[in-house]
Short mmCIF file of C-alpha atoms (C1' of nucleotides) in Angstrom, two decimals:
data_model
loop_
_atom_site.label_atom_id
_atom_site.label_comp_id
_atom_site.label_asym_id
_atom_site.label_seq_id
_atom_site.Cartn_x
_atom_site.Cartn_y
_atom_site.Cartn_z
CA UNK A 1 113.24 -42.58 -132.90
CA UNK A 2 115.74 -44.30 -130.85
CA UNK A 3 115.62 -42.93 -127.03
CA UNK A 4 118.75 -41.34 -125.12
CA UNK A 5 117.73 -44.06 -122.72
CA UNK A 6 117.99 -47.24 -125.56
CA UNK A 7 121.03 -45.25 -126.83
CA UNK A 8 123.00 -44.22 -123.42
CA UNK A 9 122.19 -47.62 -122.59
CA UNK A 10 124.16 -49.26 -125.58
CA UNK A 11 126.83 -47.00 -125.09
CA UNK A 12 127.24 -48.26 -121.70
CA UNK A 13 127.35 -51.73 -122.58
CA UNK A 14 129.59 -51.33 -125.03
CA UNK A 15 131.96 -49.55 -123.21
CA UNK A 16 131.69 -52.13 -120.45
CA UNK A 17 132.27 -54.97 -123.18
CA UNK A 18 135.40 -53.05 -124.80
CA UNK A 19 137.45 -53.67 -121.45
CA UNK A 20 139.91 -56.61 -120.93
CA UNK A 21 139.18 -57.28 -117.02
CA UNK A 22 135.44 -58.44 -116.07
CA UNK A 23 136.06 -56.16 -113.03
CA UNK A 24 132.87 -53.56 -111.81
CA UNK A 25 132.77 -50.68 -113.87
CA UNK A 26 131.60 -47.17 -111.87
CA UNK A 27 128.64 -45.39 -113.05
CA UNK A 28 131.16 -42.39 -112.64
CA UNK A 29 133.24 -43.77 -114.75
CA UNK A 30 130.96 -44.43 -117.86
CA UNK A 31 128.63 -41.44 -117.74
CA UNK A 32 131.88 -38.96 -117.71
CA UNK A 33 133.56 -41.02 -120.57
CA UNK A 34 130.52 -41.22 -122.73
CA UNK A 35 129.49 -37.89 -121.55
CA UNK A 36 125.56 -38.73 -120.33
CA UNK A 37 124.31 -37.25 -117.29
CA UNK A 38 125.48 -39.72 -113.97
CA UNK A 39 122.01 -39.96 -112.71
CA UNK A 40 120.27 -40.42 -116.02
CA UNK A 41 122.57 -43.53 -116.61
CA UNK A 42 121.84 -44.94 -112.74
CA UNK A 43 118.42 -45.30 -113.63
CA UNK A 44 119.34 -46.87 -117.16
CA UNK A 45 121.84 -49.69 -115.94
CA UNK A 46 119.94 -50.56 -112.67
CA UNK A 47 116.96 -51.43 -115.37
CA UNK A 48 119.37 -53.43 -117.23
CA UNK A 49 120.13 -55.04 -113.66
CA UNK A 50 116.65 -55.84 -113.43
CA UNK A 51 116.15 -57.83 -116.42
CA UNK A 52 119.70 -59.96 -115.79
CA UNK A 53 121.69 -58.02 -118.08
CA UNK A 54 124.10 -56.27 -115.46
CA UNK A 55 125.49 -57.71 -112.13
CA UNK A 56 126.38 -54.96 -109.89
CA UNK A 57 128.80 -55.16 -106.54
CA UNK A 58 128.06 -52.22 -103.77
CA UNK A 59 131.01 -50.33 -102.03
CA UNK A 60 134.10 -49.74 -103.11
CA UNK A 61 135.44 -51.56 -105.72
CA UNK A 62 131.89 -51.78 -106.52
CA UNK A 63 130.19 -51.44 -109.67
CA UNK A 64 128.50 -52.75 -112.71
CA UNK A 65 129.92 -55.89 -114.85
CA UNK A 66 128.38 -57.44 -117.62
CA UNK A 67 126.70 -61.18 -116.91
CA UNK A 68 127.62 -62.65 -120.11
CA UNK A 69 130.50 -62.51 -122.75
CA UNK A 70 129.86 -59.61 -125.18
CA UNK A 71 129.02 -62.21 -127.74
CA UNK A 72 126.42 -64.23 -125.58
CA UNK A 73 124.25 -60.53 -124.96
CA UNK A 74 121.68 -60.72 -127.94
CA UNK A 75 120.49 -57.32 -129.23
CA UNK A 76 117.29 -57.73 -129.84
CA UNK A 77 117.11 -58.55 -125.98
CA UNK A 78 119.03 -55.42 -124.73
CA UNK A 79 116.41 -53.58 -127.40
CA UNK A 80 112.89 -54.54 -125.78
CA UNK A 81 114.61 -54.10 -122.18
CA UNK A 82 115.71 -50.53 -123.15
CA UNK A 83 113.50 -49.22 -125.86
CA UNK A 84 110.73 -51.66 -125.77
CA UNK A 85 108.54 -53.58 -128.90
CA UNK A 86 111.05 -53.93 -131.95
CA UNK A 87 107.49 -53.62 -133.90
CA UNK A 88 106.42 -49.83 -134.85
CA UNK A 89 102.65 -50.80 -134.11
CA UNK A 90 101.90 -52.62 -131.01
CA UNK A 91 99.15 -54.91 -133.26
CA UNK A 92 102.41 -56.72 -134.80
CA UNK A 93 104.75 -56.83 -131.71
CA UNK A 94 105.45 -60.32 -130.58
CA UNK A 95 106.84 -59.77 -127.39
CA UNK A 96 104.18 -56.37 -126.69
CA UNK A 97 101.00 -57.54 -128.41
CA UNK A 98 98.08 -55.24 -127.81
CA UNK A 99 94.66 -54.60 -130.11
CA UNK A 100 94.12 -51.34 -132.13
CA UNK A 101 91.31 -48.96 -131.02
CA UNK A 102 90.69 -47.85 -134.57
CA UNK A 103 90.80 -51.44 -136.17
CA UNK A 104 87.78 -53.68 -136.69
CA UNK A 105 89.51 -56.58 -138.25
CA UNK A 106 93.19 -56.70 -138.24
CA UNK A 107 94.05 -58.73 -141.29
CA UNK A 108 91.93 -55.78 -143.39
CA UNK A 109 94.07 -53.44 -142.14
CA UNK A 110 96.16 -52.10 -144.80
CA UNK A 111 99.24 -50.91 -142.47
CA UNK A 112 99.35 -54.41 -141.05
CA UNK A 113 101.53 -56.32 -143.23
CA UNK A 114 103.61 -53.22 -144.12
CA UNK A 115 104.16 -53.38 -140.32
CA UNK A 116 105.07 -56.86 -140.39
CA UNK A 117 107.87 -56.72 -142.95
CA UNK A 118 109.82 -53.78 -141.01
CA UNK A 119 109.58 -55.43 -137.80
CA UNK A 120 110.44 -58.98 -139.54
CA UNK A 121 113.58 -56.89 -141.06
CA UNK A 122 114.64 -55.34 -138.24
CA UNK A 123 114.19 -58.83 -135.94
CA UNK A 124 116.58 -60.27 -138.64
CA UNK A 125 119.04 -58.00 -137.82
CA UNK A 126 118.89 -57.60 -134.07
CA UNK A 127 118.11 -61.36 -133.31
CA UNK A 128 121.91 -61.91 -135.10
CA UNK A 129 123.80 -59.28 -133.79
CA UNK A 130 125.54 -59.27 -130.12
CA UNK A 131 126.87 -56.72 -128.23
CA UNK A 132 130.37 -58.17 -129.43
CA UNK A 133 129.03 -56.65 -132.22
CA UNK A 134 129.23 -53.43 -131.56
CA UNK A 135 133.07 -53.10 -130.40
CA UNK B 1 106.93 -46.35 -132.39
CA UNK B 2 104.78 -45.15 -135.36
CA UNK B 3 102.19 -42.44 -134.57
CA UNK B 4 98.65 -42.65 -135.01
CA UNK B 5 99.07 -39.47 -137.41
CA UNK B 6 101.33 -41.63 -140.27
CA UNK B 7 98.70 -44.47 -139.24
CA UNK B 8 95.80 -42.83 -140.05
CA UNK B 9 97.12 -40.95 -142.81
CA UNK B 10 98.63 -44.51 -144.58
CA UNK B 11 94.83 -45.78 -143.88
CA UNK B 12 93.45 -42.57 -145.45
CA UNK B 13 95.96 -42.97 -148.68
CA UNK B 14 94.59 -46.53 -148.89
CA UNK B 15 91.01 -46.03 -148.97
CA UNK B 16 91.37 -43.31 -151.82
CA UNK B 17 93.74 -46.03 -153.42
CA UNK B 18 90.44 -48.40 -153.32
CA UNK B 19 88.29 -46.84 -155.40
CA UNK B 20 88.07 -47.63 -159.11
CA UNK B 21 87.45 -43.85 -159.79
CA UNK B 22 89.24 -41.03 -158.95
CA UNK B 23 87.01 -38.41 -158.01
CA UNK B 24 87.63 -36.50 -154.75
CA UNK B 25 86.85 -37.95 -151.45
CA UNK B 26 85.78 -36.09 -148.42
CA UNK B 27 87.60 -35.83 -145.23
CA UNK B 28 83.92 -36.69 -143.11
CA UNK B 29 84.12 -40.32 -145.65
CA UNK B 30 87.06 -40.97 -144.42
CA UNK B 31 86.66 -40.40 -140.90
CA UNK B 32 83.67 -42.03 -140.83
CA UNK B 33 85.03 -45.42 -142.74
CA UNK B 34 88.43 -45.41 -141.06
CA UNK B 35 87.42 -44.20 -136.92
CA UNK B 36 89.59 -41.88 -137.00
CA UNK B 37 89.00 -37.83 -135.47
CA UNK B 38 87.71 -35.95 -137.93
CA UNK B 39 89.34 -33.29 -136.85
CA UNK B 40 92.53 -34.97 -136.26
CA UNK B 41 92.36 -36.40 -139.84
CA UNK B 42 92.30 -32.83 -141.67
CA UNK B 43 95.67 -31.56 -140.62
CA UNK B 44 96.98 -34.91 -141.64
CA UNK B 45 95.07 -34.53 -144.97
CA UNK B 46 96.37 -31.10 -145.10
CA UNK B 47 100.11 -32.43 -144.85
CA UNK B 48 99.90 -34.58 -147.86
CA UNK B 49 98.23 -32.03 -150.31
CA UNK B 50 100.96 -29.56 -149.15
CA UNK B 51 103.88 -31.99 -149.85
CA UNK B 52 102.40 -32.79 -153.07
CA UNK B 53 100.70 -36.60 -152.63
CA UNK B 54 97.09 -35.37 -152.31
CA UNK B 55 94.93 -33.06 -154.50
CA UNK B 56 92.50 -30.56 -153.01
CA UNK B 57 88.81 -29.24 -154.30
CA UNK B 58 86.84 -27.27 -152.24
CA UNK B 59 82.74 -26.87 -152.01
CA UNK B 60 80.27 -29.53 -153.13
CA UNK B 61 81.30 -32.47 -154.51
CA UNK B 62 85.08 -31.58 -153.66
CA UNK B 63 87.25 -33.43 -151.32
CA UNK B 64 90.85 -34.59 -151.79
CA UNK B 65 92.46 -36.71 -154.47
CA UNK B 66 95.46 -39.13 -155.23
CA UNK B 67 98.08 -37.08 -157.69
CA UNK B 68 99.64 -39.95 -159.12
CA UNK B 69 98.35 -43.48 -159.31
CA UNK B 70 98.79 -46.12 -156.45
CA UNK B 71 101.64 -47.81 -157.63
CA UNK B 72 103.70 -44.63 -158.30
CA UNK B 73 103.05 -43.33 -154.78
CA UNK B 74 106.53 -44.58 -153.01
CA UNK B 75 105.98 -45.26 -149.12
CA UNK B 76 109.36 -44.10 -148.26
CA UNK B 77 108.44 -40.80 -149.62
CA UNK B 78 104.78 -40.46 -147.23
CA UNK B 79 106.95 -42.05 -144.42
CA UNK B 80 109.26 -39.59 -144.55
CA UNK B 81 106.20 -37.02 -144.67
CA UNK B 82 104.16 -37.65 -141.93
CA UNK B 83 106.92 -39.51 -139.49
CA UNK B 84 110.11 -37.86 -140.19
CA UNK B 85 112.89 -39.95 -140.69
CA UNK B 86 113.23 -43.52 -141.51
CA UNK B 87 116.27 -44.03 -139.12
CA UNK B 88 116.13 -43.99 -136.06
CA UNK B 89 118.69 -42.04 -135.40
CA UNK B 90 119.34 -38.64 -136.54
CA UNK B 91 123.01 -38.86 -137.13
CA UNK B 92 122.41 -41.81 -139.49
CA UNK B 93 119.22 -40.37 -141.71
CA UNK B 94 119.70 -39.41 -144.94
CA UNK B 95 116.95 -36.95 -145.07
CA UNK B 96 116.76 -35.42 -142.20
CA UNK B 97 120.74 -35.63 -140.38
CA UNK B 98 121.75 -34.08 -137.35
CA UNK B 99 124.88 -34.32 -135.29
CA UNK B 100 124.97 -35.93 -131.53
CA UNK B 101 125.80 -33.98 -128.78
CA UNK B 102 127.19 -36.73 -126.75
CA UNK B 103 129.33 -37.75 -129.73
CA UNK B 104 132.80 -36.61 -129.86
CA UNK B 105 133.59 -38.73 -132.80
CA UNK B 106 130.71 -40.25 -135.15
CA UNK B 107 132.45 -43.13 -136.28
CA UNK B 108 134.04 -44.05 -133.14
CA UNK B 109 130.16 -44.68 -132.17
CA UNK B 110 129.77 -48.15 -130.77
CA UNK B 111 125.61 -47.44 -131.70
CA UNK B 112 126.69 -45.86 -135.04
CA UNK B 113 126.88 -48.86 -137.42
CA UNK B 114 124.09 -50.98 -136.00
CA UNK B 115 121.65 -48.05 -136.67
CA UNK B 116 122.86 -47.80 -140.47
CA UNK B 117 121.93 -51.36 -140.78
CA UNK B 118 118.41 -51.30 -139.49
CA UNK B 119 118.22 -48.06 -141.20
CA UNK B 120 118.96 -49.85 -144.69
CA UNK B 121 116.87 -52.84 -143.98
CA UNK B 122 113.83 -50.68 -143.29
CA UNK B 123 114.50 -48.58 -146.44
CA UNK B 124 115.01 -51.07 -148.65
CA UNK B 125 111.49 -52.46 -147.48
CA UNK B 126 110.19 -48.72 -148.07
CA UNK B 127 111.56 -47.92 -151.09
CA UNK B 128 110.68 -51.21 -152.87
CA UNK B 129 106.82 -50.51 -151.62
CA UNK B 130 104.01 -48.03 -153.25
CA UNK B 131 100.52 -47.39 -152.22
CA UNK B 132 99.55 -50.04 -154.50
CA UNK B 133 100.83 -52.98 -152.30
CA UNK B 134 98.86 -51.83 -149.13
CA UNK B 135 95.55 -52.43 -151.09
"C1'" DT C 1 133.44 -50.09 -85.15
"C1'" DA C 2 133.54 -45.86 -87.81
"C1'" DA C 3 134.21 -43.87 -92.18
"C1'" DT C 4 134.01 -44.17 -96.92
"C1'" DT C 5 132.36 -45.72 -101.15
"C1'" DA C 6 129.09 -46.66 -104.65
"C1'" DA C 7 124.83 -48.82 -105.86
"C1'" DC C 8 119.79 -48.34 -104.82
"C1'" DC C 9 115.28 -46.11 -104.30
"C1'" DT C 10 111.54 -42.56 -104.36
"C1'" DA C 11 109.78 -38.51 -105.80
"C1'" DT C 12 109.46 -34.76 -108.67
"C1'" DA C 13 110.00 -31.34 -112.44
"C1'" DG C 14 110.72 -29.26 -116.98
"C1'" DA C 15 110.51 -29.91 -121.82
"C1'" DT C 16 108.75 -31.94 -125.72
"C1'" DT C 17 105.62 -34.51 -128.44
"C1'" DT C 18 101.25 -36.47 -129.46
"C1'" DA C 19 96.56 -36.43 -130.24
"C1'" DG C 20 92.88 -33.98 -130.46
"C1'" DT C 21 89.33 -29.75 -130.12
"C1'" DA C 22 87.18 -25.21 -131.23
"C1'" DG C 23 85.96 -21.88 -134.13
"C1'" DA C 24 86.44 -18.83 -137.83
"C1'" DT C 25 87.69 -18.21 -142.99
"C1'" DT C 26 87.96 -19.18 -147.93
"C1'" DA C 27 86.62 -21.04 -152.31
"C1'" DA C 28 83.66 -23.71 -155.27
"C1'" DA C 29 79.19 -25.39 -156.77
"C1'" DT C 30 74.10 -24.93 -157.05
"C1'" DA D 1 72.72 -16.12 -151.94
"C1'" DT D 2 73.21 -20.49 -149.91
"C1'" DT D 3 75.37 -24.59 -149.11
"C1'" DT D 4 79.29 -27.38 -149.02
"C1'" DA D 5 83.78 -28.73 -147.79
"C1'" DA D 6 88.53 -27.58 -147.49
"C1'" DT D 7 91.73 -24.25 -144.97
"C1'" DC D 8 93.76 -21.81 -141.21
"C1'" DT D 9 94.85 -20.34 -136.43
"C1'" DA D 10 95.01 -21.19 -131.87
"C1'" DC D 11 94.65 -23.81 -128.04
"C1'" DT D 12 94.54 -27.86 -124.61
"C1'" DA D 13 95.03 -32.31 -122.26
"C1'" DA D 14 97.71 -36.18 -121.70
"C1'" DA D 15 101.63 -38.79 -122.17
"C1'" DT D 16 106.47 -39.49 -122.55
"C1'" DC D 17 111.21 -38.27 -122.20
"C1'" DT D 18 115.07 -36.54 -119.90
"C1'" DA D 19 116.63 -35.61 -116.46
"C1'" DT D 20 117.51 -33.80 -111.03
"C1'" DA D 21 117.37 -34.01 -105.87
"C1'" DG D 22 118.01 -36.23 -101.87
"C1'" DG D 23 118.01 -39.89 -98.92
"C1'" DT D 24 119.01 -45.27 -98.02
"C1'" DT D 25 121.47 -49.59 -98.11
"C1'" DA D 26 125.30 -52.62 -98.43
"C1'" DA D 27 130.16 -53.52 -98.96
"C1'" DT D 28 134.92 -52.35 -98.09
"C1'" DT D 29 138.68 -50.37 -95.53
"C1'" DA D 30 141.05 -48.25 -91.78
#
DNA sequence: TAATTAACCTATAGATTTAGTAGATTAAAT
DNA sequence: ATTTAATCTACTAAATCTATAGGTTAATTA
């Protein structure tokens, strides 16, 4: 299940991506047009701050502006920031490896390569789509 | 993220897949084989007989049972059993829909059509894939 | 320089979900 | 009648999600 974090946080980008100007875009301004709580969304953008996806300016005037043309921000990027490992089990992530408890030998595991073709599927989908994409 | 209850219940439809016969296995066989909570593995046991994957016998020599062979046991149907819906979100599933609050207007979502398509991709992985392909 | 603006930071809280435990009951076989 | 193994009910601990509250910092403007 997709978060109200991952999805807030789309929403956000988007609507910073469907504007003409590159000019800062209030926190205000996007939680009460999207309708998501203001400080919910503070938390959400300064995160994507944090990992380069967002500049932000202070003061008035101030705000948040994307870093990048729409087309140049990569899904599958703006996914692990938000949501975290595209994989369903962290044994397959490639970005979030980490062991299973309950499995002995991976490659017996009969979930494994189930697990592989979803995340391989949904990689193939996120690694081509931008957040031009989405506008 | 999957849970460790479709986990364990996917490695608990696989080792009944395994054997050449068909007679009933018991929950403490499972357990025991697979590391997972006894316990823990019962209710999800319990899940599948009631939603009509697994067959029940009770007293000595009972245990549960596969209903229909391996390769007629569809892993888009036991997803959507023990993990709920294959999308991710609930305003795209098929099986399970819901509306968004923060949504005035579905289709005007900028989140809306990117979720279809990993929603498809997973299901036609899913759908295409029975019991039989885990073992 | 003072006031205003808007991002930034820390802490916390309520709700929900997940994963698991405990203990009693029911039904089948011996 | 005893043993076996599924079934049922109820509960708990921990983690995660979705926020909320309140103060701090930096930039702009008057």
């Amino acid at each position: 299940m997709l978060s109200k974090k991952t999805k807030y946080g789309l929403k956000a980008l988007a609507f910073m991506a469907r504007k003409e100007d590159t000019s800062p875009v209030q926190i205000a301004t996007i939680a009460s047009s999207e309708n998501i709580s203001q400080k919910f969304l503070e938390s959400i953008l300064l995160t994507l701050r944090k990992n380069g996806v967002l500049g932000s300016k202070k003061g008035k005037g101030g705000g948040y502006y994307l870093l990048k043309a729409p087309k140049d921000i990569n899904m599958s990027e703006v996914m692990r920031i938000l949501e975290g490992p595209i994989a369903m089990v962290p044994c397959v992530s490639l970005n979030f490896y980490e062991r299973c408890d309950d499995c002995p030998d991976e490659n017996a595991c009969s979930v494994h390569s189930l697990m592989i073709e979803l995340r391989d599927s949904s990689l193939s989908i996120l690694n081509n789509k931008t957040l031009a994409d989405l506008i």
